[in-house]
Coordinates of C-alpha atoms and ligand atoms in Angstrom, one line a residue:
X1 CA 88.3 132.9 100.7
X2 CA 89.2 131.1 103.6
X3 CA 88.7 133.0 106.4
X4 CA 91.4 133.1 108.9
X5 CA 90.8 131.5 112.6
X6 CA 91.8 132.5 115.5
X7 CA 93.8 129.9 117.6
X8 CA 94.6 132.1 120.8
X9 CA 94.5 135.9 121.8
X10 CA 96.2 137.6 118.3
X11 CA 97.3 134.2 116.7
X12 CA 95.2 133.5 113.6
X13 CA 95.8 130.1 111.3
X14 CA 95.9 131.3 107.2
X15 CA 95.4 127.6 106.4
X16 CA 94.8 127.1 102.2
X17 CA 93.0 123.8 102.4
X18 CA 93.8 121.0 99.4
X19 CA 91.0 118.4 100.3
X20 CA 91.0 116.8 97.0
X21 CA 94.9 116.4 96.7
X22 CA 95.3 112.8 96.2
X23 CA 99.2 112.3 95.5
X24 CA 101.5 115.3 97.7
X25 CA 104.8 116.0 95.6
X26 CA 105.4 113.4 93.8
X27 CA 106.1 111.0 96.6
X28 CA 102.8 110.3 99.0
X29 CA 99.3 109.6 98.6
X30 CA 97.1 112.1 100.2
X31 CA 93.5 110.2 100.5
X32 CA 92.3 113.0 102.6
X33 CA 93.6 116.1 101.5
X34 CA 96.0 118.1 103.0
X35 CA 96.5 122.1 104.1
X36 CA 99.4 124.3 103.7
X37 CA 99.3 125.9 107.6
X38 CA 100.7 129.5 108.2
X39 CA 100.1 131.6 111.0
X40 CA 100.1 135.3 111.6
X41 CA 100.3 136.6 114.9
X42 CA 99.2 140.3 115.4
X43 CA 101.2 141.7 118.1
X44 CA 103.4 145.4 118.2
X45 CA 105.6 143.8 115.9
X46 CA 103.6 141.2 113.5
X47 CA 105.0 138.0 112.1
X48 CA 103.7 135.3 110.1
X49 CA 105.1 131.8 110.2
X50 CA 105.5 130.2 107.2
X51 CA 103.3 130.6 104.1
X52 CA 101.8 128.7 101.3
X53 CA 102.8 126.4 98.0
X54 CA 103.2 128.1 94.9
X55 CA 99.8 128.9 93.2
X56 CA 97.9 129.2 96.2
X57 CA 99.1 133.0 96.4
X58 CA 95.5 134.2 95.5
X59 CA 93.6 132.5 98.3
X60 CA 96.3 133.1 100.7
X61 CA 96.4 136.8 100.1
X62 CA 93.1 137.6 100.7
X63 CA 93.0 135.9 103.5
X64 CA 96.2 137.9 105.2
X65 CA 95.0 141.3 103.8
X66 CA 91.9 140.8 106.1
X67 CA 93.8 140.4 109.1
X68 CA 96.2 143.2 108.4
X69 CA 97.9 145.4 105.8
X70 CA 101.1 143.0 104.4
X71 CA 103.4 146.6 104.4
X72 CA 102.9 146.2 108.6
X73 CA 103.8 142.5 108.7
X74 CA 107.4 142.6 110.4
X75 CA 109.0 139.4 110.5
X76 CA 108.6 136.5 107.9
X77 CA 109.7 132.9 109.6
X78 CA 110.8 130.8 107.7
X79 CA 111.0 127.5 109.6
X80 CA 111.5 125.1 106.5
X81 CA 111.7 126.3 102.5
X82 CA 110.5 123.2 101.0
X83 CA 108.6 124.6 98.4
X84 CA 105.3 124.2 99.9
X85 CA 105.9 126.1 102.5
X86 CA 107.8 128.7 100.9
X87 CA 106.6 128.6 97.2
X88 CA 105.1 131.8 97.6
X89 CA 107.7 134.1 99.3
X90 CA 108.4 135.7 96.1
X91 CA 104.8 137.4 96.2
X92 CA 105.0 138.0 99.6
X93 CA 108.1 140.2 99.8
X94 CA 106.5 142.0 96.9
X95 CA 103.7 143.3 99.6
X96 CA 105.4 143.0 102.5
X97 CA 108.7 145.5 101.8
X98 CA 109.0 146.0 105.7
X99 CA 110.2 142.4 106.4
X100 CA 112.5 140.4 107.6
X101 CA 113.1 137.2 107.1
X102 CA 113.7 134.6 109.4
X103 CA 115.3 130.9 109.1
X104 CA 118.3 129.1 109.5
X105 CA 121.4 129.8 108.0
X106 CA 120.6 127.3 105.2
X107 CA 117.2 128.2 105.4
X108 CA 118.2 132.1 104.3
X109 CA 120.4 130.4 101.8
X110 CA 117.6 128.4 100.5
X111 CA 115.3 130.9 100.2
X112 CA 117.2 133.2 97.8
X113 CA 117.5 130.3 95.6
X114 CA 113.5 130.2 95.7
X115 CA 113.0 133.6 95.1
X116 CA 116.3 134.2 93.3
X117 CA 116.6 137.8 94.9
X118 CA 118.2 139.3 97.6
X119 CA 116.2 140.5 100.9
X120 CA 116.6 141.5 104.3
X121 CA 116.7 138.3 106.7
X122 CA 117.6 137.3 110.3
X123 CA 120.0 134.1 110.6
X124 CA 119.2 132.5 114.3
X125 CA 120.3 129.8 116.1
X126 CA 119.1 127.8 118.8
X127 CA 117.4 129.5 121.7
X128 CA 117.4 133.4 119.5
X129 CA 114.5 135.5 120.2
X130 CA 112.6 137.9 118.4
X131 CA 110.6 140.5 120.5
X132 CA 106.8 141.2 119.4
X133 CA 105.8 143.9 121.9
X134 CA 104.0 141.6 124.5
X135 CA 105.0 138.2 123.5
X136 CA 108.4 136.7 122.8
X137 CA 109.1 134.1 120.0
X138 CA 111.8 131.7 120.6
X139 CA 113.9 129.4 117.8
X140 CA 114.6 125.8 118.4
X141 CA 117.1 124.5 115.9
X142 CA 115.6 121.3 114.7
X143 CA 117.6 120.5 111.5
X144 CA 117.0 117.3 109.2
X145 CA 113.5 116.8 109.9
X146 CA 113.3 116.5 107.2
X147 CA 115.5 119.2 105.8
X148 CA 119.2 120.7 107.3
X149 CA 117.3 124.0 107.8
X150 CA 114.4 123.1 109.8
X151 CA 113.7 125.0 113.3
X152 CA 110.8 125.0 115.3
X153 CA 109.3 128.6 116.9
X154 CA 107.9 128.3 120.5
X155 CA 105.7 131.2 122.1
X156 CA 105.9 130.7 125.8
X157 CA 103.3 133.2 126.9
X158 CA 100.9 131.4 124.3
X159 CA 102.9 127.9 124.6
X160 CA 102.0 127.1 121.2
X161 CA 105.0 125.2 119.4
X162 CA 105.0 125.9 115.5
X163 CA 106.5 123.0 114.1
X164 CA 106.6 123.2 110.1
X165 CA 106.4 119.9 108.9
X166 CA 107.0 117.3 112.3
X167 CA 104.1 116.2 113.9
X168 CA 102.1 117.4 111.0
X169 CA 99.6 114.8 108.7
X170 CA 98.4 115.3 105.3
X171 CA 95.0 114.8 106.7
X172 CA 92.0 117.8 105.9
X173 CA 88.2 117.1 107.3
X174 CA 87.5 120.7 107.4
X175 CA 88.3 120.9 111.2
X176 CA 91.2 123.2 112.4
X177 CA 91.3 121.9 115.7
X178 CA 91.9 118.0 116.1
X179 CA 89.1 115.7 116.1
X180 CA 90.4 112.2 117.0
X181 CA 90.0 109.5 114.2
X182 CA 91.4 106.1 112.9
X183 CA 92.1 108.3 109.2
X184 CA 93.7 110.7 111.4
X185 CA 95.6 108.3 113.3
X186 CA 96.8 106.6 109.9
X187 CA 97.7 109.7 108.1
X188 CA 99.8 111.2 111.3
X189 CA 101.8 107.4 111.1
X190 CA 102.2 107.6 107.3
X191 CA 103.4 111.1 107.7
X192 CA 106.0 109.8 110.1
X193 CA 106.9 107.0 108.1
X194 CA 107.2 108.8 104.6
X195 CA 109.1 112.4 105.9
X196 CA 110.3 111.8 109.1
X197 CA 111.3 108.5 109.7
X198 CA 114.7 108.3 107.7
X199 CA 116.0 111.1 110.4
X200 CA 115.3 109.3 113.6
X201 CA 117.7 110.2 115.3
X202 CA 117.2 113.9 114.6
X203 CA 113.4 113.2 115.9
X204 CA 114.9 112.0 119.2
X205 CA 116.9 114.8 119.3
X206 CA 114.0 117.6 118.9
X207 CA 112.3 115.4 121.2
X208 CA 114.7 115.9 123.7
X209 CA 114.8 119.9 123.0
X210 CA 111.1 120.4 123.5
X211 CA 110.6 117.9 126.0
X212 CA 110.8 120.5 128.7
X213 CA 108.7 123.3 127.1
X214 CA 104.9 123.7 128.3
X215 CA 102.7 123.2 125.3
X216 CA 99.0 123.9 125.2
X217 CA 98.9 123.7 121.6
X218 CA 101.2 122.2 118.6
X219 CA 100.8 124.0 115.0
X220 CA 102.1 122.1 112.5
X221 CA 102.1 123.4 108.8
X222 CA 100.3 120.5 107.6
X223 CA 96.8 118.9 109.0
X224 CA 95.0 119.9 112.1
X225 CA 96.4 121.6 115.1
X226 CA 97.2 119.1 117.8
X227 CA 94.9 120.7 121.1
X228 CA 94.9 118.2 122.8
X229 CA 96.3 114.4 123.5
X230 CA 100.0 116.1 122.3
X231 CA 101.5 114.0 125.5
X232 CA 100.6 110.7 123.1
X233 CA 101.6 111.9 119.7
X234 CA 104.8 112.9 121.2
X235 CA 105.2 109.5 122.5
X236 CA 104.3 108.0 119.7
X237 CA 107.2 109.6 117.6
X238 CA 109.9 108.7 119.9
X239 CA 108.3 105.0 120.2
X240 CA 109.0 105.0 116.4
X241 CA 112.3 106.5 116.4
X242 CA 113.6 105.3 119.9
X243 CA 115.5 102.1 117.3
X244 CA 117.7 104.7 115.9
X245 CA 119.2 105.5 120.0
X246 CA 118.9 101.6 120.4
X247 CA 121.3 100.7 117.5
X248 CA 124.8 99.9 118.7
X249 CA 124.2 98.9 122.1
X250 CA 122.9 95.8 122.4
X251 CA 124.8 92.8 123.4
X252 CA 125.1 91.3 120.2
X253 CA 125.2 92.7 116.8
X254 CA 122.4 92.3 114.0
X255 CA 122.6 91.0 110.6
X256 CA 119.9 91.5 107.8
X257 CA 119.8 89.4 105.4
X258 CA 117.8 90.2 102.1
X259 CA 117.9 87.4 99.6
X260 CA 116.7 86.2 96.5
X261 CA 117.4 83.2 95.0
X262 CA 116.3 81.3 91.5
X263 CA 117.6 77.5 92.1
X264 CA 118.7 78.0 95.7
X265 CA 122.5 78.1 94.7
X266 CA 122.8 81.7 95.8
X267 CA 121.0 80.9 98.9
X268 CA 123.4 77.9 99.2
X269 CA 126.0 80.9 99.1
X270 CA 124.1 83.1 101.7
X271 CA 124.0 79.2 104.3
X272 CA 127.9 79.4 103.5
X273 CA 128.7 82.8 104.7
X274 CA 126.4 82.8 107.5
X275 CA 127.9 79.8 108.6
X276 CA 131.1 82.0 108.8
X277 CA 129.7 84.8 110.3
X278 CA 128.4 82.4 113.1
X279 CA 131.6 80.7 113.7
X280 CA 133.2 84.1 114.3
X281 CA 130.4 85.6 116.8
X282 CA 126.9 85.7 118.4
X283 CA 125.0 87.4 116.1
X284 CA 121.3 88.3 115.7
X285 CA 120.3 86.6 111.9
X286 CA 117.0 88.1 110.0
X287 CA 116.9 87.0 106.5
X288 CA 114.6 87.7 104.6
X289 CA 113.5 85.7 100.9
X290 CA 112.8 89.4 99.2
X291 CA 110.0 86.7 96.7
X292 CA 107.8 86.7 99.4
X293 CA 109.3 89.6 102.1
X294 CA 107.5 93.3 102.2
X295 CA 110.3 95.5 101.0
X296 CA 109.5 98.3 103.5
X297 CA 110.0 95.2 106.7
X298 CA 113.5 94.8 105.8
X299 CA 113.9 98.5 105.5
X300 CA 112.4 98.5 109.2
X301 CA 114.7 95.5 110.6
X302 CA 117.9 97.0 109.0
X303 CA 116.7 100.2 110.9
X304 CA 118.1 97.8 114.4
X305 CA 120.7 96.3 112.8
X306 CA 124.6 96.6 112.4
X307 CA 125.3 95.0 109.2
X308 CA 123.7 94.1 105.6
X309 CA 124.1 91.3 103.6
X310 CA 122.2 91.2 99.9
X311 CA 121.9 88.0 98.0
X312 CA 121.0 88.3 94.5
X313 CA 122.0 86.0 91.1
X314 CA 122.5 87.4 88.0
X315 CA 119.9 87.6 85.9
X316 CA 120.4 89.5 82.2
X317 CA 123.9 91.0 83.6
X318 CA 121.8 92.2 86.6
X319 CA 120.4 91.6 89.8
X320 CA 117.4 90.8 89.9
X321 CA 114.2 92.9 89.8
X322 CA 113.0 92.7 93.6
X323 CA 116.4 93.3 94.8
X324 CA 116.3 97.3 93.1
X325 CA 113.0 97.0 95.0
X326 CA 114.3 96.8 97.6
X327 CA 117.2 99.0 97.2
X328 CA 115.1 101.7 95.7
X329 CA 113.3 102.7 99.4
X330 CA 116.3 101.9 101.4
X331 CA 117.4 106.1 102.2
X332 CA 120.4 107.2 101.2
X333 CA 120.4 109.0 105.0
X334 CA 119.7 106.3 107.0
X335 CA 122.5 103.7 107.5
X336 CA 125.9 105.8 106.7
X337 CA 129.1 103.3 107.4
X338 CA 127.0 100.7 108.2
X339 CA 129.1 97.4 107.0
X340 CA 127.5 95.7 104.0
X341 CA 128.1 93.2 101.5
X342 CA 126.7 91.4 98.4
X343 CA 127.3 87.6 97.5
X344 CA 124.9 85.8 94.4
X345 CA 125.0 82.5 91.7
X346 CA 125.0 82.8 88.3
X347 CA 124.9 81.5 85.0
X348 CA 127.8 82.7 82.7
X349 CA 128.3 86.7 83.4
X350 CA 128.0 86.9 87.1
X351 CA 127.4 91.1 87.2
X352 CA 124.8 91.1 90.3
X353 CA 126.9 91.4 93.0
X354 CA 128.8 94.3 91.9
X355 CA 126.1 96.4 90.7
X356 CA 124.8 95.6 94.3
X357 CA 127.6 96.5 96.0
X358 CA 127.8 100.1 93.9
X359 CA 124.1 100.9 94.8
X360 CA 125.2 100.3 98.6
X361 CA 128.3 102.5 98.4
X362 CA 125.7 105.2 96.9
X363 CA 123.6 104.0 99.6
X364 CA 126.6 105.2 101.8
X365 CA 127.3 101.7 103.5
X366 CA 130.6 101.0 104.0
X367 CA 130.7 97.8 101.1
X368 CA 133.1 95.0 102.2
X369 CA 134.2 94.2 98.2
X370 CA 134.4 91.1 96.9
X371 CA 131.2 88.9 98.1
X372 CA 130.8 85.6 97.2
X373 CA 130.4 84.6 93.9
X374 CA 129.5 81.2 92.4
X375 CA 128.5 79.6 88.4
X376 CA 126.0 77.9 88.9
X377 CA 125.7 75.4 91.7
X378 CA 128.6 76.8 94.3
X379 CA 131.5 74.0 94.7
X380 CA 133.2 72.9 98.0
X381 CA 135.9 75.7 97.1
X382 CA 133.3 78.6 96.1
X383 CA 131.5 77.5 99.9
X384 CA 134.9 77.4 102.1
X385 CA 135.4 81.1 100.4
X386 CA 131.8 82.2 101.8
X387 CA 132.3 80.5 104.4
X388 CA 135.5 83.1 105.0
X389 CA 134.0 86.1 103.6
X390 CA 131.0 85.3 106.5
X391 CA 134.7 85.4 109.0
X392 CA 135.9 88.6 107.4
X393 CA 132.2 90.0 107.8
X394 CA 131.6 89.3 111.5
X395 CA 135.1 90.7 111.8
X396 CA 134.0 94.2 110.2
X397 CA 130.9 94.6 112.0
X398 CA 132.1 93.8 115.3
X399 CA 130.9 91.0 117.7
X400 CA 133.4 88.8 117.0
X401 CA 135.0 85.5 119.5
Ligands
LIG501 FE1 105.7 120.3 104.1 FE2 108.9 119.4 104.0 O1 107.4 120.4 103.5

């Protein structure tokens, strides 16, 4: 059994360690482990703040029942019901008749999906209370990161901020509290990068809400709690995120540019429409030959920028491989109605440039239709109507003489 640890006066961790977890979820590698963080605090009223993954019920319960009998626990929060958090709330409020549970609106609604039962819950909103006996818990609504039905719970008297999964790192060494490392460092960045960092702007906004609060101690459902140095990793997620409050109001607009080209003829195309796009406006160019660029740096410029352009020739009635590379890790979330285009070469079928501009309109860009297209090696004609389409472009995306 794990045993439960005491983090202040009546607030235990009822961690279940995963140090040999080496891919979480299907979607990150986990080189150090990982822990599913829920806290119980033991006051008139008790409450426990979210639980474990499905499967870890066992360990989990043993741990609780040693701290108190389940039939006294009062309130069940649920700050986020990803699965790992929540996996086990069917087991719980088969021992724990007496509670209530807590969450967003779409976190209530989520939950009966998980469990696929009914039960007593609490809805709140920003800034509700719930009233322990000598302590007060407070809701911060914090949606998108990374779900819509996230919230964070503050404790003033203990000024501990519960957090679910922001500021959190799939990162295990066996220590509860946070012992400063450069695998520590790098897990807290990739946990950014992976979860959080297609919601930026919803970072900058908790940010904002918490920025106020005294905080002696952040407890994140993943990782170590953050004791000390929480000033710096606060700083360090707006410093990633302060692009997405930047965007929009510079001087001049930003274009990325994301090419591939076989015999330079679509980048021929690409010079064309740039051209265009210059003569119609002071713009801020990065382009990018996706042969040699790192996928996940475009993904990062067009996180500054105003408008996309992709460049791709046909190859087998498609685009070609390293262009779905690209627009495989491009979120869905991240660049809604930003303008966007497609332009591209090709031998006899030419299908590259609308399958590219399809996957952006899934991508929810707002596709200008009808990019450039050339056979082959683009004529005077096919580079006068790039040339145009760059015009029509710089138009769209604002900037413009
Ligand atoms: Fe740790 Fe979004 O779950």
């Amino acid at each position: 059994m794990q045993q439960p640890t005491p983090i202040r006066n009546d607030v235990y961790w009822l961690g279940t360690p995963n140090p040999d977890l080496r891919v979480f979820d299907v979607v990150m590698r986990t080189p150090f482990g990982t822990s599913y963080n829920s806290y119980l605090i033991k006051d008139a009223k008790v409450a426990v703040i979210d639980i474990v993954k499905t499967g870890r019920w066992q360990q989990y319960e043993q741990s609780l029942r040693s701290l108190v009998d389940p039939s006294k626990i009062d309130y069940i929060v649920l700050q986020h019901t990803e699965p790992d958090h929540s996996g086990c709330l069917p087991e719980m409020l088969a021992c724990a008749p007496n509670a209530t549970v807590v969450g967003s609106r779409s976190a209530i609604t989520l939950a009966e999906q998980i469990c696929n039962c009914k039960f007593r819950s609490m809805a709140v909103k920003d800034g509700d209370e719930i009233d322990l006996g000598s302590r007060r818990l407070r809701f911060i609504s914090a949606p998108f990161l990374h779900w819509p039905d996230t919230i964070f719970t503050y404790s003033p008297s203990d000024k501990i901020l519960f957090t679910c999964d922001f500021l959190g790192a799939h990162f295990w060494n066996g220590n509860l509290g946070l012992s400063r490392s450069a695998d520590h460092d790098a897990s807290f960045r990739y946990y950014y990068d992976a979860i959080m960092s297609p919601f930026k702007p919803y970072v900058l906004q908790a940010l904002d809400k918490i920025k106020s609060l005294e905080i002696d101690m952040v407890a994140p459902s993943h990782g170590p709690v953050l004791d000390h140095d929480i000033d710096e990793f606060v700083r360090r997620y707006y410093d990633w995120s302060k692009v997405a409050a930047e965007r929009g109001t510079r001087s001049r607009k930003k274009v990325v540019v994301a090419e591939c080209s076989a015999y330079g003829n679509t980048r021929l195309l690409g010079d064309a429409l740039l051209d265009g796009l210059r003569s119609a406006g002071e713009f801020d160019i990065e382009r990018f030959d996706l042969q040699s660029a790192d996928p996940a740096a475009v993904v990062s410029a067009l996180e500054a920028a105003d408008g996309f352009l992709v460049g791709s020739p046909t190859f087998n009635r498609d685009a070609v491989s390293v262009v779905w590379g690209l627009l495989g890790i491009v979120p869905a979330v991240s660049f809604r109605g930003m303008p966007a285009a497609a332009y591209g070469s090709y031998g006899w079928s030419g299908e590259a440039v609308g399958n590219i501009e399809k996957r952006l309109e899934m991508l929810n860009f707002k596709v200008i239709q009808g990019g450039p297209r050339a056979m082959l090696v683009p004529s005077k004609e096919d580079l006068e109507k790039a040339r145009q389409f760059g015009v029509t472009f710089a138009a769209v995306v604002g900037g413009g003489k």
